[in-house]
Short mmCIF file of C-alpha atoms in Angstrom, two decimals:
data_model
loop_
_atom_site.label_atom_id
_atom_site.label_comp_id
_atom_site.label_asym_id
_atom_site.label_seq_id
_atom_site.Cartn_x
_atom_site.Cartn_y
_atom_site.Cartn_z
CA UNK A 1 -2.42 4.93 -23.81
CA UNK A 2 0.41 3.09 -25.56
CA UNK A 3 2.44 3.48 -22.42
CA UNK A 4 -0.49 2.13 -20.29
CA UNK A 5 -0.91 -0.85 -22.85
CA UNK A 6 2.60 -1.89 -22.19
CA UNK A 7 2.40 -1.62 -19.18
CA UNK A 8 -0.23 -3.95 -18.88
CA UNK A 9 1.56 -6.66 -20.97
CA UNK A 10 4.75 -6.78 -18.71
CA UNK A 11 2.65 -6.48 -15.78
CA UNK A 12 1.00 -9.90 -16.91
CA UNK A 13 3.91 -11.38 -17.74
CA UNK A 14 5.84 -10.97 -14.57
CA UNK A 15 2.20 -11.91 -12.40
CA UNK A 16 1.85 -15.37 -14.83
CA UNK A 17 6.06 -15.95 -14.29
CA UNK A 18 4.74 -15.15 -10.11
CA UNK A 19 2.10 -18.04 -10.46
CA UNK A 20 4.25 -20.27 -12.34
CA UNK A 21 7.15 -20.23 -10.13
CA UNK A 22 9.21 -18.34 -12.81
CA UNK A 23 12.36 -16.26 -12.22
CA UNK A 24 13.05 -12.77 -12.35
CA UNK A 25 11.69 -11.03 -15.65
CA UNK A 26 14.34 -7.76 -16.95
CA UNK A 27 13.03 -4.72 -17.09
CA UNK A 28 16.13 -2.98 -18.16
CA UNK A 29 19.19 -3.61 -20.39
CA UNK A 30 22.54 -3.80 -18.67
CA UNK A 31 24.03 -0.71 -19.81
CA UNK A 32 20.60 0.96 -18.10
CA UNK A 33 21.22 -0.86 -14.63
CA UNK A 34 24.75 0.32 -15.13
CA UNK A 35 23.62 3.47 -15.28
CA UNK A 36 21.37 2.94 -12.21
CA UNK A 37 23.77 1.81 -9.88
CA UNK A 38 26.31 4.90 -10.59
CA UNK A 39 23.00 7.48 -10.12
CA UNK A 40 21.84 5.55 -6.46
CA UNK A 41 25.71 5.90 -5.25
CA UNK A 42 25.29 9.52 -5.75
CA UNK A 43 21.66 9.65 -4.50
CA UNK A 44 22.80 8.05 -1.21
CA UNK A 45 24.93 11.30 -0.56
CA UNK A 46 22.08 13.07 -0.70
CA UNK A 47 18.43 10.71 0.36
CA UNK A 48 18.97 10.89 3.86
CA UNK A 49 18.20 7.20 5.95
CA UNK A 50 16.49 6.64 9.44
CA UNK A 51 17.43 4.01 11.96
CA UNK A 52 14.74 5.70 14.56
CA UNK A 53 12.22 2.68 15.28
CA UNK A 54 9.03 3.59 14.45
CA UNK A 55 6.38 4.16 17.25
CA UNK A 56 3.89 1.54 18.75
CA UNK A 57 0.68 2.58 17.91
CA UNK A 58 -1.10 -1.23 18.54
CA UNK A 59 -3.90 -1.24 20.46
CA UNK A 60 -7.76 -0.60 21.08
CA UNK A 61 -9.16 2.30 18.84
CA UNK A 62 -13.19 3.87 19.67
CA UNK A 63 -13.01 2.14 23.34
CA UNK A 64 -16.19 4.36 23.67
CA UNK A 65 -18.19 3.38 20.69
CA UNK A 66 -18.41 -0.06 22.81
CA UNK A 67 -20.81 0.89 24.85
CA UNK A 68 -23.56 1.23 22.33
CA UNK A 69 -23.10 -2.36 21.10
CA UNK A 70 -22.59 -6.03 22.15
CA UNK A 71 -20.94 -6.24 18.87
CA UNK A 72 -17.05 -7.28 19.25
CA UNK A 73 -14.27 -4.81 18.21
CA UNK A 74 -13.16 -5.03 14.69
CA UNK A 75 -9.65 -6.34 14.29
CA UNK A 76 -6.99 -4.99 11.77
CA UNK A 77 -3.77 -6.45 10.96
CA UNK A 78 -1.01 -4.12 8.89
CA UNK A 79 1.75 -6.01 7.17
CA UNK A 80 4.68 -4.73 5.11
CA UNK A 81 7.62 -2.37 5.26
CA UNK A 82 9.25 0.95 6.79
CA UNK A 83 5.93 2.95 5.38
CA UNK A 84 3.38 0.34 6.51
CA UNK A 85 5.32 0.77 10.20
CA UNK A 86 5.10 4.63 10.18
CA UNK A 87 9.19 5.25 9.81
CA UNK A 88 9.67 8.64 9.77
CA UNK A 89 6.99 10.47 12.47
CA UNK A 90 7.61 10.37 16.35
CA UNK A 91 3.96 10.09 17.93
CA UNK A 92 1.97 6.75 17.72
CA UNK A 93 -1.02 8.69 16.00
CA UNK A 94 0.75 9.83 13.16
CA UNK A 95 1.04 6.40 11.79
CA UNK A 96 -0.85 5.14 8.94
CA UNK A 97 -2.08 1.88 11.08
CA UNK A 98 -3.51 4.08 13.58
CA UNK A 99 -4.87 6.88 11.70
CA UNK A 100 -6.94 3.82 9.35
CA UNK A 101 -8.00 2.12 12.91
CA UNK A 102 -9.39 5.52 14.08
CA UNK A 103 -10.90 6.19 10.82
CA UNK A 104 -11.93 2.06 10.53
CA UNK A 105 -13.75 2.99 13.95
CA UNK A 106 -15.38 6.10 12.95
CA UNK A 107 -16.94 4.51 10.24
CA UNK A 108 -17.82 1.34 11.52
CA UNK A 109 -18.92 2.78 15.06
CA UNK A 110 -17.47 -0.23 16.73
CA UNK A 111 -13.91 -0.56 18.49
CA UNK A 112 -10.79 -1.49 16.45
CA UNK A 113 -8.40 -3.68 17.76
CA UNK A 114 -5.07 -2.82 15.96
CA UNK A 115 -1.80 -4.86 15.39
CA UNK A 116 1.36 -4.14 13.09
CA UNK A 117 3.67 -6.52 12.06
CA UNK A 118 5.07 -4.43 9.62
CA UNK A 119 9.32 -4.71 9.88
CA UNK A 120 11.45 -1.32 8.70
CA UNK A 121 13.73 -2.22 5.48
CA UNK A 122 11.28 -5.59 4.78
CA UNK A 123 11.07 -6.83 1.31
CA UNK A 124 8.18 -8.66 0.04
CA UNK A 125 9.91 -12.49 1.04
CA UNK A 126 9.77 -11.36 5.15
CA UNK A 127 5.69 -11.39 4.07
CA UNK A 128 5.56 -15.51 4.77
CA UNK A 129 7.23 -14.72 8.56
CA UNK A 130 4.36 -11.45 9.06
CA UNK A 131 1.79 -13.25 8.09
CA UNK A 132 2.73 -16.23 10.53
CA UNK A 133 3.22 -13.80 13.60
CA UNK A 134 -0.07 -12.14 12.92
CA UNK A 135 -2.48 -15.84 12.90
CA UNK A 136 -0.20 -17.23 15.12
CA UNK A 137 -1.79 -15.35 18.13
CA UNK A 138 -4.59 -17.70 18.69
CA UNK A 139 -6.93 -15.19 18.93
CA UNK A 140 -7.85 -15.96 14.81
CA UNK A 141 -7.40 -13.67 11.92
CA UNK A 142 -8.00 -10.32 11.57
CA UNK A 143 -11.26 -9.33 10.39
CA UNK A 144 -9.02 -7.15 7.50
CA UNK A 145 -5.25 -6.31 6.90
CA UNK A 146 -3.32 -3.88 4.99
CA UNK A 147 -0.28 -4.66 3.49
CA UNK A 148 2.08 -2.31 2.35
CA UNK A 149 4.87 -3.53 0.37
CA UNK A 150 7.21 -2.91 -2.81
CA UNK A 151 9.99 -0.16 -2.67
CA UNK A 152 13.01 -1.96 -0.94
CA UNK A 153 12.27 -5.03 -3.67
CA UNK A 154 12.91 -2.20 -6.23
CA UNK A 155 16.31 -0.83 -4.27
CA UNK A 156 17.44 -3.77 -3.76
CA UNK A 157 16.69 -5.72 -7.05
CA UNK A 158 14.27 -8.11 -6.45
CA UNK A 159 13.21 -10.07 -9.46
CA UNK A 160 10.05 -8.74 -10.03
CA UNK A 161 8.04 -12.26 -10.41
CA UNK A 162 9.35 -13.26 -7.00
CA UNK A 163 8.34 -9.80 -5.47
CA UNK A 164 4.62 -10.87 -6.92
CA UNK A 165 4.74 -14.14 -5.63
CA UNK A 166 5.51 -13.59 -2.24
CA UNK A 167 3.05 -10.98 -1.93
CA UNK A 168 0.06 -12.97 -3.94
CA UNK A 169 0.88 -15.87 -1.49
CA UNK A 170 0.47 -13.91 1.50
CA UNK A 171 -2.55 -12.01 0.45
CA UNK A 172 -3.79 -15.69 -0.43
CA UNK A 173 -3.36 -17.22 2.80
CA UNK A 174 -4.78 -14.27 4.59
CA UNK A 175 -7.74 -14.32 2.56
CA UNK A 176 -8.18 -18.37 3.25
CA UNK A 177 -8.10 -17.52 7.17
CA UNK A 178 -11.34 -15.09 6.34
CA UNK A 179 -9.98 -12.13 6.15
CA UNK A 180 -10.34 -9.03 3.81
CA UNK A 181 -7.02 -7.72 2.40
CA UNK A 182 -6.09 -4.29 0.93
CA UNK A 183 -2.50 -4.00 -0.49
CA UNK A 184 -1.06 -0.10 -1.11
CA UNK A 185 0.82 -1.34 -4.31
CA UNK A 186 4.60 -0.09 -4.63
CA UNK A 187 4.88 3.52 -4.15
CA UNK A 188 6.71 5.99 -6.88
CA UNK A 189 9.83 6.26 -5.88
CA UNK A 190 10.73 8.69 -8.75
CA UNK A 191 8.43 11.41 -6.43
CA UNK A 192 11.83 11.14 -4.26
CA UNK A 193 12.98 14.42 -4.72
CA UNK A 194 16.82 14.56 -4.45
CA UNK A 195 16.94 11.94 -7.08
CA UNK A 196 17.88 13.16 -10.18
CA UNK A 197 17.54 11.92 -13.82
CA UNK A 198 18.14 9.60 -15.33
CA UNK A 199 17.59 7.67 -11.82
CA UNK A 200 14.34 9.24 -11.25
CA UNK A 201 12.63 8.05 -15.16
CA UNK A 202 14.42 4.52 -13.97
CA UNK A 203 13.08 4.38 -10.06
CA UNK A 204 9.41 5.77 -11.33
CA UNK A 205 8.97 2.95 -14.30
CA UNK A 206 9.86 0.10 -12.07
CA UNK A 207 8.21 1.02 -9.42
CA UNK A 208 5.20 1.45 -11.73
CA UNK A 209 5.54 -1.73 -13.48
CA UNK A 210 5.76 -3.65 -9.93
CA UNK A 211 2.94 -2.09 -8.75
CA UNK A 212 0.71 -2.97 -11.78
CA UNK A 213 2.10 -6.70 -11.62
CA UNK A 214 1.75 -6.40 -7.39
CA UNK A 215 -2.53 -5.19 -8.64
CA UNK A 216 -2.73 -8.49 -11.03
CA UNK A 217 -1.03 -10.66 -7.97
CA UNK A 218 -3.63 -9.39 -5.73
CA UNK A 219 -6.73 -9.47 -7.23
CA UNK A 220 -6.57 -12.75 -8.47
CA UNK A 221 -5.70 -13.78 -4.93
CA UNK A 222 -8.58 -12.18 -3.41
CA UNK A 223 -7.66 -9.27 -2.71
CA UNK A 224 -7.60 -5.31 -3.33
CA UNK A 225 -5.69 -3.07 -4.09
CA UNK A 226 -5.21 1.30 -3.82
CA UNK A 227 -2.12 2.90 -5.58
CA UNK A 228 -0.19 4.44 -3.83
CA UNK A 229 1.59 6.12 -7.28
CA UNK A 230 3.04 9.38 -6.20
CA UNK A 231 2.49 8.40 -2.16
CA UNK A 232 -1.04 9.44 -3.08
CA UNK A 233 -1.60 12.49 -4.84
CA UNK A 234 0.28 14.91 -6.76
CA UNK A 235 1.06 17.08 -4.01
CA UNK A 236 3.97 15.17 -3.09
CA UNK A 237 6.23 16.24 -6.06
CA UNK A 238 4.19 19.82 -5.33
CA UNK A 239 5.02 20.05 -2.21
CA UNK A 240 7.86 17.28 -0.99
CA UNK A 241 9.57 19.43 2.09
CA UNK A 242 6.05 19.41 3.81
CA UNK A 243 4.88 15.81 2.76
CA UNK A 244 8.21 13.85 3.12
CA UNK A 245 10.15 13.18 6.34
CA UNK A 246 13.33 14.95 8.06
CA UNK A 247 14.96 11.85 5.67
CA UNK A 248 13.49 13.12 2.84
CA UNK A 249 12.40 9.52 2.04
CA UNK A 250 9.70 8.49 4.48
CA UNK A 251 6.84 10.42 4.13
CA UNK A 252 5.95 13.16 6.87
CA UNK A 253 2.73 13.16 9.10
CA UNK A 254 0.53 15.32 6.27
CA UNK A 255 1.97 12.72 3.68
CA UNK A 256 0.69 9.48 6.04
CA UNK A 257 -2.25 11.23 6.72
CA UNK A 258 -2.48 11.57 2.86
CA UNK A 259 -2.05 8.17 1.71
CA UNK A 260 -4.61 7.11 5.32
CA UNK A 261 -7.09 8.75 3.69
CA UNK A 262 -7.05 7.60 0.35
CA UNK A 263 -6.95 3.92 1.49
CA UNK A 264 -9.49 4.65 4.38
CA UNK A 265 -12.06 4.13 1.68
CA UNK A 266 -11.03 0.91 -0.24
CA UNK A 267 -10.44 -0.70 3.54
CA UNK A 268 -13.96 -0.01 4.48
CA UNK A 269 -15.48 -1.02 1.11
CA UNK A 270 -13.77 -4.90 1.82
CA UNK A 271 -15.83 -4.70 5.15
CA UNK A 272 -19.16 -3.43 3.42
CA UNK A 273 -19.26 -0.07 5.33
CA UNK A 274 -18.33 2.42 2.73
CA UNK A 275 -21.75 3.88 1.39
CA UNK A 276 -20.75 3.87 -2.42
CA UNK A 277 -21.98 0.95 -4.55
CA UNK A 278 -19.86 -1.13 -6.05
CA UNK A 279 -20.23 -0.46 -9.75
CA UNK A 280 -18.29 1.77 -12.08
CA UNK A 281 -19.07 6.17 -12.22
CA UNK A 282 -18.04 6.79 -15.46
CA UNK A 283 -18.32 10.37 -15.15
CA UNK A 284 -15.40 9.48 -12.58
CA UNK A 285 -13.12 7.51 -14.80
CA UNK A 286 -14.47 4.66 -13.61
CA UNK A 287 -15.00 1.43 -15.54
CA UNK A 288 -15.10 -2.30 -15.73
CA UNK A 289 -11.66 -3.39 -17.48
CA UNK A 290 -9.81 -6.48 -18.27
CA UNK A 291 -7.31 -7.14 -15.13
CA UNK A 292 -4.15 -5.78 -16.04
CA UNK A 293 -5.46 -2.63 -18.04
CA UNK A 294 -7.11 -1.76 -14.83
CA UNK A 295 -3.73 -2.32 -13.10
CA UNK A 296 -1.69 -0.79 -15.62
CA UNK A 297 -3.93 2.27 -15.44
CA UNK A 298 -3.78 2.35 -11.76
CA UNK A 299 -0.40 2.31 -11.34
CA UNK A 300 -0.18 5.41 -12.91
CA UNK A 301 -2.64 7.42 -10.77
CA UNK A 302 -2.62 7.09 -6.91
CA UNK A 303 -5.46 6.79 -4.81
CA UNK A 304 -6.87 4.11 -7.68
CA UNK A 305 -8.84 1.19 -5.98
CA UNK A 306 -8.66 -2.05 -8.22
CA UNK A 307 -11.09 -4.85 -7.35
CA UNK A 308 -11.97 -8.20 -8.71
CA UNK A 309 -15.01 -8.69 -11.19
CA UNK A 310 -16.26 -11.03 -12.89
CA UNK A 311 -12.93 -12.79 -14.18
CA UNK A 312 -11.14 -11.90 -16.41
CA UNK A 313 -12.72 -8.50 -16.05
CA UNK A 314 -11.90 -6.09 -12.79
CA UNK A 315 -13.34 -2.97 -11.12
CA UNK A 316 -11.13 0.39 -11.65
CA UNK A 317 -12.91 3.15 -8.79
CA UNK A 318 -11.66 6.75 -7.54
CA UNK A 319 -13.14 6.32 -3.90
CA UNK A 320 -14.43 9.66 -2.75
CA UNK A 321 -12.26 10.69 0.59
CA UNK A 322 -12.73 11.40 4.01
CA UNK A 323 -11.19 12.91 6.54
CA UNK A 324 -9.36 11.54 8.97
CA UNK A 325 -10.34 11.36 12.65
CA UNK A 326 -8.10 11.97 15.58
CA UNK A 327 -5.98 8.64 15.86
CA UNK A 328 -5.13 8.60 19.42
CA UNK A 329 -5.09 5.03 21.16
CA UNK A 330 -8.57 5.62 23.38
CA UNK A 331 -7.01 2.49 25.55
CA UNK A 332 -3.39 3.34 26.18
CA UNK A 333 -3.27 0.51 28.31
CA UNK A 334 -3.49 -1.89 25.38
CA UNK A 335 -0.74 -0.48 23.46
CA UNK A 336 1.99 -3.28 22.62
CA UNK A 337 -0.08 -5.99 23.31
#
């Protein structure tokens, strides 16, 4: 608890430094960075890296459920980095964006019209130029987006208020253009598993601490947010040869299809078609908490949805999940449009 209570204090300050137009906030001493530069030369000899561009997967997804309505096909936009484009896997289907439109359609029973804008190696300030190339269509905005978003601002230094405030401003002006928007905070990159200590104590508490300031960003811009801690469940530091990549840094097809389903949930909820009501299980470790505890407390277990309240107050849920459908494109022909 102490841990998650200071967690939750830094978290707010770097979010209020985010709003405020205020400059990076330290999270470690300089003898510590020192320390973490000398550990990622040697993890680089070992973390393999992937130039392969990620596969296409845009497109129509339930073609068939059209038929049984006049309704028009949902439309999701995904947004982010080299996990938010599906590095890593070699078949369309395997990517996160197409195994949520699939699921998105399953649920929904209508047709989900799928783009990714997502950009391998992006940091949180490419988010203004994603956003842009995703309204700037004509077609108007998405009815939701995901936006995944966080671990190259941590490799590569970013000061942590300016990660926040690129992100909160995107997730803003999505939200003003009417649509829903679920963020997959910062993933643990301490669950990397050729990274030794002390790199791996250093990677896993900032990555922690951004995604708990990334959850205050978010919310109070109108959106929601589902840690993606560990890459969703402890099975990745169980189990990292099946759940990580031939890279042994982008997850594998299981560990997308893990993280799909655990934000498969939270991305129907923002469209009102997940059956669960929208009020705390306690008997789940749910419960109504001031903003940055609930963020804070998220951070530290993945899979946690975070939603606004009543301010300053916010909703902390453990989604029940589902499994995934197939994700194949039911209208190839609309792939890369």
């Amino acid at each position: 608890m102490p841990m998650t209570m200071s967690r939750a204090r830094v978290a707010r300050r770097i979010a209020t430094a985010a709003a405020f137009g205020g400059g990076g906030i330290g999270l470690l001493g300089v003898a510590a960075v020192g320390v973490l530069l000398t550990e990622v030369r040697l993890a680089r000899r070992t973390v393999g890296g992937s130039s392969d561009i990620p596969p296409c997967a845009d497109g129509r997804y339930g073609t068939a459920l059209g038929h049984r309505t006049d309704r028009p096909p949902l439309r999701l936009g995904f947004l982010g980095d080299s996990t938010a484009a599906g590095q890593g896997v070699h078949r369309a289907s395997q990517t996160p964006g197409a195994l949520l439109a699939s699921g998105l359609a399953a649920v929904s029973e209508l047709p989900v019209d799928f783009r990714n804008v997502a950009l391998p190696g992006a940091q949180s300030d490419d988010l203004p130029r994603q956003v842009e190339l995703l309204l700037a269509d004509g077609s108007g905005a998405p009815d939701v987006c995901v936006i995944m978003i966080g671990a190259n601002d941590v490799t590569h230094r970013m000061p942590p208020a300016q990660s926040v405030r690129h992100l909160s401003e995107a997730v803003r002006r999505l939200h003003t253009a009417g649509c829903a928007v679920v963020v997959g905070t910062c993933p643990d990159l301490g669950t990397i598993e050729p990274v030794y200590q002390p790199l791996r104590w250093v990677a896993r508490r900032l990555s922690r601490q951004l995604a708990a300031a990334q959850t205050i960003g978010v919310i109070e811009s109108g959106g929601r947010t589902v840690s993606l801690g560990d890459l969703l469940g402890p099975e990745f530091e169980a189990r990292p040869r099946e759940l990580f990549g031939p890279d042994n840094y982008h997850p594998s097809a299981e560990g997308y299809a893990t993280a799909a389903m655990a934000v498969l949930p939270t991305l129907c909820a923002a469209l009102g078609l997940w059956p669960e009501e929208e009020r705390p299980e306690p008997a789940r470790g749910e419960g109504l908490l001031p903003v940055e505890q609930a963020a804070a407390e998220a951070a530290s277990e993945g899979g946690t949805e975070v939603t606004a309240s009543r301010a300053p107050w916010a909703l902390l849920k453990h989604r029940r999940r589902r499994q995934l459908p197939s994700a194949e494109p039911t209208d190839p022909s609309s792939i890369g449009r």
